[in-house]
PDB file of C-alpha atoms in Angstrom:
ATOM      1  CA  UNK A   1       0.000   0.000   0.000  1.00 58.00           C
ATOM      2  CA  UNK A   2       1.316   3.169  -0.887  1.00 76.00           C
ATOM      3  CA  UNK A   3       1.828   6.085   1.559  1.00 83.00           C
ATOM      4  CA  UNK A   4      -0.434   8.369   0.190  1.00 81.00           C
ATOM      5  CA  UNK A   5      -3.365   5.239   0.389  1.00 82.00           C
ATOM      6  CA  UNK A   6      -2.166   4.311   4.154  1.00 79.00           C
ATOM      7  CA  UNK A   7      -2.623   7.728   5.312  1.00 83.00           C
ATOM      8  CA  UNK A   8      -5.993   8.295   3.503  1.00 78.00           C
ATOM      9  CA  UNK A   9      -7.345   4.663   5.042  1.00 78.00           C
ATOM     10  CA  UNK A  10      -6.074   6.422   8.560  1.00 85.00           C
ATOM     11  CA  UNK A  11      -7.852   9.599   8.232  1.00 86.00           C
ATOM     12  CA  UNK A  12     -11.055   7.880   7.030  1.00 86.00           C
ATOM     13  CA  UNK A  13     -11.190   5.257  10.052  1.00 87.00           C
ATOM     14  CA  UNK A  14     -10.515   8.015  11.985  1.00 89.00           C
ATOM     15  CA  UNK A  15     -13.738   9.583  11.006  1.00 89.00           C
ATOM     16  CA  UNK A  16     -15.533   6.632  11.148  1.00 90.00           C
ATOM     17  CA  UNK A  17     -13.935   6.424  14.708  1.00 92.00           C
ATOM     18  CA  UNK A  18     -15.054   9.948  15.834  1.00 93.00           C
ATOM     19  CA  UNK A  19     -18.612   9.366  14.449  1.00 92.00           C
ATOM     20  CA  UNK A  20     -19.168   6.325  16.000  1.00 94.00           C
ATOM     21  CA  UNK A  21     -17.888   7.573  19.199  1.00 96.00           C
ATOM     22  CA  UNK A  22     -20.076  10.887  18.911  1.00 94.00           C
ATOM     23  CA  UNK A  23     -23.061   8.457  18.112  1.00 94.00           C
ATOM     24  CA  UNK A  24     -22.386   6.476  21.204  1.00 95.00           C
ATOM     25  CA  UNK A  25     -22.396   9.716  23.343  1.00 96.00           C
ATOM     26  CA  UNK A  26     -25.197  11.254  21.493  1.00 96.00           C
ATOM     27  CA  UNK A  27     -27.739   7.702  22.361  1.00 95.00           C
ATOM     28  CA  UNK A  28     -26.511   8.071  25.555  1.00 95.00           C
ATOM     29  CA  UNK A  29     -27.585  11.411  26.664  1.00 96.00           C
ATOM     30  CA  UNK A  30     -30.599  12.291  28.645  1.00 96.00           C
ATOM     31  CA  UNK A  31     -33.463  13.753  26.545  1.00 95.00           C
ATOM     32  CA  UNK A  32     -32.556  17.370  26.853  1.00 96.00           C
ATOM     33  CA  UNK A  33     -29.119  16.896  25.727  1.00 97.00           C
ATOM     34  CA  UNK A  34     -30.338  14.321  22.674  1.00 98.00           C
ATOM     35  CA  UNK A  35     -32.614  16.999  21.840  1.00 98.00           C
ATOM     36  CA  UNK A  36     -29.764  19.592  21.891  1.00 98.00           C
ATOM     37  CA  UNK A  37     -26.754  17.362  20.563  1.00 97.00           C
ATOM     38  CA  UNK A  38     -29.529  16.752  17.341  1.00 98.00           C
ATOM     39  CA  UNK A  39     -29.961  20.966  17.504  1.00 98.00           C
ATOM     40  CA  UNK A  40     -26.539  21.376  17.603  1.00 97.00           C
ATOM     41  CA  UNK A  41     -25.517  18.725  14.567  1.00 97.00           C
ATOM     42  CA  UNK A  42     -28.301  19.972  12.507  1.00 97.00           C
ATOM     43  CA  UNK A  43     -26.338  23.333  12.524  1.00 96.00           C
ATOM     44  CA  UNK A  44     -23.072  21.834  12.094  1.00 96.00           C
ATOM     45  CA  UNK A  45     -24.055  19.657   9.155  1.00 95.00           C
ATOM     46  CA  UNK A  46     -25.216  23.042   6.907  1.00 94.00           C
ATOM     47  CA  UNK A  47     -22.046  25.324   8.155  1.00 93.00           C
ATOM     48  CA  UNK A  48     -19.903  24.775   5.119  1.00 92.00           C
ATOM     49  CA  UNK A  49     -22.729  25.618   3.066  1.00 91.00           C
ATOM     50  CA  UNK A  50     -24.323  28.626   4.738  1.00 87.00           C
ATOM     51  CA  UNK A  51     -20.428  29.529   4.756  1.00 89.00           C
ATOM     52  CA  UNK A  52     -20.672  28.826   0.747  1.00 89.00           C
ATOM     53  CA  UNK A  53     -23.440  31.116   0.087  1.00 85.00           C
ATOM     54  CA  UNK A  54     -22.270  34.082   2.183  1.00 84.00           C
ATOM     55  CA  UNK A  55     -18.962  33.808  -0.078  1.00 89.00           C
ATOM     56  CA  UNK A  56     -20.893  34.087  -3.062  1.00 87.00           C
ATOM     57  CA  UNK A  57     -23.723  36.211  -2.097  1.00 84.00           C
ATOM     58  CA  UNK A  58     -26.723  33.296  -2.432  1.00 80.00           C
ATOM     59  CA  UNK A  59     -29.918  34.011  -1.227  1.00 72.00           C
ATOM     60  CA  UNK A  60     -30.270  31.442   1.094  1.00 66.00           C
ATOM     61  CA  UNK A  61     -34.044  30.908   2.588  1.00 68.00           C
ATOM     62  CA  UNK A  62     -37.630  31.909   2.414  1.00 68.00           C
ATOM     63  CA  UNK A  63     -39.131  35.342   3.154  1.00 66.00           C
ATOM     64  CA  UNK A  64     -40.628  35.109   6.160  1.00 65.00           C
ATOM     65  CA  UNK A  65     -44.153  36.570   6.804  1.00 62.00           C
ATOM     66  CA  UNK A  66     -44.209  39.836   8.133  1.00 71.00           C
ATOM     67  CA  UNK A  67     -46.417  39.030  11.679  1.00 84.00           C
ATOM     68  CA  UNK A  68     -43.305  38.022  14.475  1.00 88.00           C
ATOM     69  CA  UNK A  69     -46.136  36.164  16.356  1.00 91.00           C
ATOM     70  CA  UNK A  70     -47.644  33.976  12.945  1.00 90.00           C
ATOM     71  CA  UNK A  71     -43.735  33.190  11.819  1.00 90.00           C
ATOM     72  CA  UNK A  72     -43.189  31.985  15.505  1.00 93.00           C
ATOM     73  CA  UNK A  73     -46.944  29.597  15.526  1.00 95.00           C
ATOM     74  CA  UNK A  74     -45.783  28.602  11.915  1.00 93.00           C
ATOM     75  CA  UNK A  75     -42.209  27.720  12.435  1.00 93.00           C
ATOM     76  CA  UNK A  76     -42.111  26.624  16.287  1.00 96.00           C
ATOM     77  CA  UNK A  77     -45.475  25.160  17.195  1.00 97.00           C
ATOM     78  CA  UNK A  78     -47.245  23.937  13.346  1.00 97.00           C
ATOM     79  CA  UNK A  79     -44.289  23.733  11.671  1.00 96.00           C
ATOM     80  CA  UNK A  80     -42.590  21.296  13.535  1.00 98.00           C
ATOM     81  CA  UNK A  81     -45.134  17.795  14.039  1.00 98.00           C
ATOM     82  CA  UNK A  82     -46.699  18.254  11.074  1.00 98.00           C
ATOM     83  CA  UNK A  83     -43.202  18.245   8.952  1.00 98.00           C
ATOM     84  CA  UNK A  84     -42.301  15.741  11.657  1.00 98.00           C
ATOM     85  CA  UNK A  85     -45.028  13.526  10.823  1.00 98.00           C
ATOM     86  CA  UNK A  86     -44.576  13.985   7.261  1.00 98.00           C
ATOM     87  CA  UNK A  87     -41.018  13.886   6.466  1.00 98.00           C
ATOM     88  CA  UNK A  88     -39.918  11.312   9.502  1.00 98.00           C
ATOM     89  CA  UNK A  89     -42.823   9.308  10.837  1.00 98.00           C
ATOM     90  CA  UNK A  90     -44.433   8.611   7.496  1.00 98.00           C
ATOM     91  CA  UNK A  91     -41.663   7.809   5.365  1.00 98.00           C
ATOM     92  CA  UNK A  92     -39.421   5.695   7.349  1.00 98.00           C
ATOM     93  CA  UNK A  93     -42.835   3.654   9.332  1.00 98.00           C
ATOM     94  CA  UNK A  94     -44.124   2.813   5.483  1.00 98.00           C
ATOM     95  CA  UNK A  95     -40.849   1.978   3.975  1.00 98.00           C
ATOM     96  CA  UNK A  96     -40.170  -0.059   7.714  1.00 98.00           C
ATOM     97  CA  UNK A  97     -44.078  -1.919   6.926  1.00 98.00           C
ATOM     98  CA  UNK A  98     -42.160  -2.513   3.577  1.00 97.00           C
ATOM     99  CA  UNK A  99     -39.298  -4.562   5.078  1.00 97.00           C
ATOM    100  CA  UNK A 100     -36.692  -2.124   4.889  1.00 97.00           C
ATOM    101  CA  UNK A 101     -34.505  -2.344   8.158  1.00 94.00           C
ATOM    102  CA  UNK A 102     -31.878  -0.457   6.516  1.00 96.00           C
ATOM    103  CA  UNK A 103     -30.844   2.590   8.229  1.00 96.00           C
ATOM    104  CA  UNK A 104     -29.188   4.821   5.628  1.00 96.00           C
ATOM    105  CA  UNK A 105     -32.218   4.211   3.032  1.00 97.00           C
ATOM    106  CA  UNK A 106     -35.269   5.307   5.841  1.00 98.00           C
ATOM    107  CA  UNK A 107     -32.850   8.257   6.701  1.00 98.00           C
ATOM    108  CA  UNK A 108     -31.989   8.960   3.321  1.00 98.00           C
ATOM    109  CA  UNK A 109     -35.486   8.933   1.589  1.00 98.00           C
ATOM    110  CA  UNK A 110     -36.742  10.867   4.914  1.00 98.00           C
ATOM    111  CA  UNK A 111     -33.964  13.581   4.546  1.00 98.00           C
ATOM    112  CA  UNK A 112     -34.555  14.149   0.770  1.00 98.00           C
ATOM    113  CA  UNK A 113     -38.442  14.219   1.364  1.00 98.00           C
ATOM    114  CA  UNK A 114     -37.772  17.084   3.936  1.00 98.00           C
ATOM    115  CA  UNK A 115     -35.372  18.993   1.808  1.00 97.00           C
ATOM    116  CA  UNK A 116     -37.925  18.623  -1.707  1.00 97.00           C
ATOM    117  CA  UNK A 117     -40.103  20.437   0.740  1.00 96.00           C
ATOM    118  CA  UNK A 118     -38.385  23.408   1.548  1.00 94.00           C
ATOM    119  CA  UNK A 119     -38.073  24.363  -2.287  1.00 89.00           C
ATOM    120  CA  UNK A 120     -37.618  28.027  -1.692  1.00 85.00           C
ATOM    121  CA  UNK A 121     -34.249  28.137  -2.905  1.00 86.00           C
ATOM    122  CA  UNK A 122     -31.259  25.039  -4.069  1.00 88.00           C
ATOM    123  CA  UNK A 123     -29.492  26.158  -1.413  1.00 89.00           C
ATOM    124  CA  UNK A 124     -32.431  25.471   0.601  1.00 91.00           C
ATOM    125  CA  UNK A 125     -32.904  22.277  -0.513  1.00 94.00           C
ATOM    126  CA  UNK A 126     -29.785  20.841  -0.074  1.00 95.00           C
ATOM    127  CA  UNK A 127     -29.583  22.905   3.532  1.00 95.00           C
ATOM    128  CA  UNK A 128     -32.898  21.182   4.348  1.00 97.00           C
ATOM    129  CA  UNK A 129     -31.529  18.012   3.541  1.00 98.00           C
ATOM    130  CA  UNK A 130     -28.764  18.074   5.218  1.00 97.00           C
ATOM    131  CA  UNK A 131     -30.863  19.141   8.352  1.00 98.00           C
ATOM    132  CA  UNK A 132     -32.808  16.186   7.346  1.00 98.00           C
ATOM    133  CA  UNK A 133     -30.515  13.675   7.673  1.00 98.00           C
ATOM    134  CA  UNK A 134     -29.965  14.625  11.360  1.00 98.00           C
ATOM    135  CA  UNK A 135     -33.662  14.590  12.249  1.00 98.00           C
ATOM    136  CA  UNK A 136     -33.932  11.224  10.338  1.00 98.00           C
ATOM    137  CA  UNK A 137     -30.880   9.383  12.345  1.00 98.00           C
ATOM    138  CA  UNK A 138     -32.577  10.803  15.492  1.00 98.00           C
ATOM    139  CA  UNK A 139     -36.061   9.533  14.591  1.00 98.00           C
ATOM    140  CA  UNK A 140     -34.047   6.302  14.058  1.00 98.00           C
ATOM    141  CA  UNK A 141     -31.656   6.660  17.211  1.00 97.00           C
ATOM    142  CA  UNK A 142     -35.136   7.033  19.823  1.00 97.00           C
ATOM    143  CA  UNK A 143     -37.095   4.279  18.209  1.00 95.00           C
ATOM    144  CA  UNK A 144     -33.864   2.040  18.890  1.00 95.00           C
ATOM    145  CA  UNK A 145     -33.002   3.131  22.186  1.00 94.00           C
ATOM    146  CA  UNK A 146     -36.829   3.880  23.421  1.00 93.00           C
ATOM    147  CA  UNK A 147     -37.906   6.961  23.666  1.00 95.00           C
ATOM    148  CA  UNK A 148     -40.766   8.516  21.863  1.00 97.00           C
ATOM    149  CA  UNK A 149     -39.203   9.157  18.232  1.00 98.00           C
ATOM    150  CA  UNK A 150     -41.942  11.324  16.981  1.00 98.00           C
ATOM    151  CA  UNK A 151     -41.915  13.786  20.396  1.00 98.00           C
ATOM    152  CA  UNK A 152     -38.213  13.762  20.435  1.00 98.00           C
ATOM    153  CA  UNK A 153     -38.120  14.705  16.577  1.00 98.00           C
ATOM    154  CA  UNK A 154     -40.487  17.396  17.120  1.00 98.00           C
ATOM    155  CA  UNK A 155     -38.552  18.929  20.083  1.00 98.00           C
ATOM    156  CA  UNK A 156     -35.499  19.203  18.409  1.00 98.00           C
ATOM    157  CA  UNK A 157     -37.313  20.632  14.864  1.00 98.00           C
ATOM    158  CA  UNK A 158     -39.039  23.320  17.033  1.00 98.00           C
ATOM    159  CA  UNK A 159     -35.963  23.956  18.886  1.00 98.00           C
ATOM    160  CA  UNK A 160     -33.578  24.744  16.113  1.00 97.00           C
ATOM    161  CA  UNK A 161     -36.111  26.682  14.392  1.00 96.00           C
ATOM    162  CA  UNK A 162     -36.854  29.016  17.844  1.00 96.00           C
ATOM    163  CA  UNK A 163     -32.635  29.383  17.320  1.00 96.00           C
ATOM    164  CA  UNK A 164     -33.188  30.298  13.656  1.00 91.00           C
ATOM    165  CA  UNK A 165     -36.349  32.526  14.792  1.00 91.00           C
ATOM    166  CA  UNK A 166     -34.071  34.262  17.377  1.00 92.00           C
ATOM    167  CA  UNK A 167     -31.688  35.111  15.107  1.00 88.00           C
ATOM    168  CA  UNK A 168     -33.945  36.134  11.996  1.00 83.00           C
ATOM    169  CA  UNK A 169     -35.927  38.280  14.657  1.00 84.00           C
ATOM    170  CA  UNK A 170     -32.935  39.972  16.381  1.00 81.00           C
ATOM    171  CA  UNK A 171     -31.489  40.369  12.818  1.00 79.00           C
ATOM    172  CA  UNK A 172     -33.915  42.791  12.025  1.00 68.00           C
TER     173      UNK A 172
END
């Protein structure tokens, strides 16, 4: 094996390494810190690209309504089971009824599903999707381990979009 294919196989189980060791901490976490590890990653996961489109000047998400109390009952209260009962619940419990007990498709098709519906922009979509994945490995993660996944989904939805709220409403 050649040096430059050693030390690419070492970074890459490193990764692996770090993920799985962040997804054993992550499982293992009391509800408020799943829901806020799952907040936290679903930021983390859309950095380089929100990093992307401030380089180049994108227009990155959807015009939000003008009423601070409707865009807080649409994006923190509605928003959040019915897009978790849409994009996670649905998806991954009819493709599970299905016989798939694979854990990258029901997270995949979940995570695109989400990010198709937040069409306002391709950055938006593929930001969405991103975000997607996240809420679809912890819909996954708290039907494994126990815990309620549709609740838990919901909580951490609502809570990254009161951050995003936060910010869009001190922004301006």
């Amino acid at each position: 094996m050649t040096t430059d294919r050693l030390r690419a196989a070492t970074t890459l189980q490193a990764a692996v390494d770090f993920v799985q060791k962040l997804d054993r901490r992550i499982r293992a976490s009391s509800m408020p810190g799943f829901v806020l590890w799952n907040v936290a990653l679903s930021y983390a996961v859309v950095l380089p690209l929100a990093a992307f489109c401030v380089t180049f000047g994108l227009e990155a998400g959807p015009k939000f309504p003008d009423g601070v109390v409707e865009m807080f009952f649409a994006t923190c209260v509605l928003g959040p089971p019915l897009e978790t009962f849409v994009h996670q619940w649905l998806p991954i419990r009819i493709l599970q009824r299905f016989g798939c007990r694979r854990s990258g498709t029901l997270v995949l098709v979940s995570a695109v599903g989400f990010g198709a519906a937040h069409w306002y922009s391709a950055y938006y979509i593929a930001a969405a999707t991103l975000i997607g994945v996240v809420l679809g490995y912890a819909f996954l993660a708290c039907d494994e381990s126990g815990r309620s996944p549709f609740l838990t989904v919901s909580l951490i939805h609502a809570a990254r979009n009161l951050v995003t709220f936060a910010f869009v409403v001190l922004g301006s």
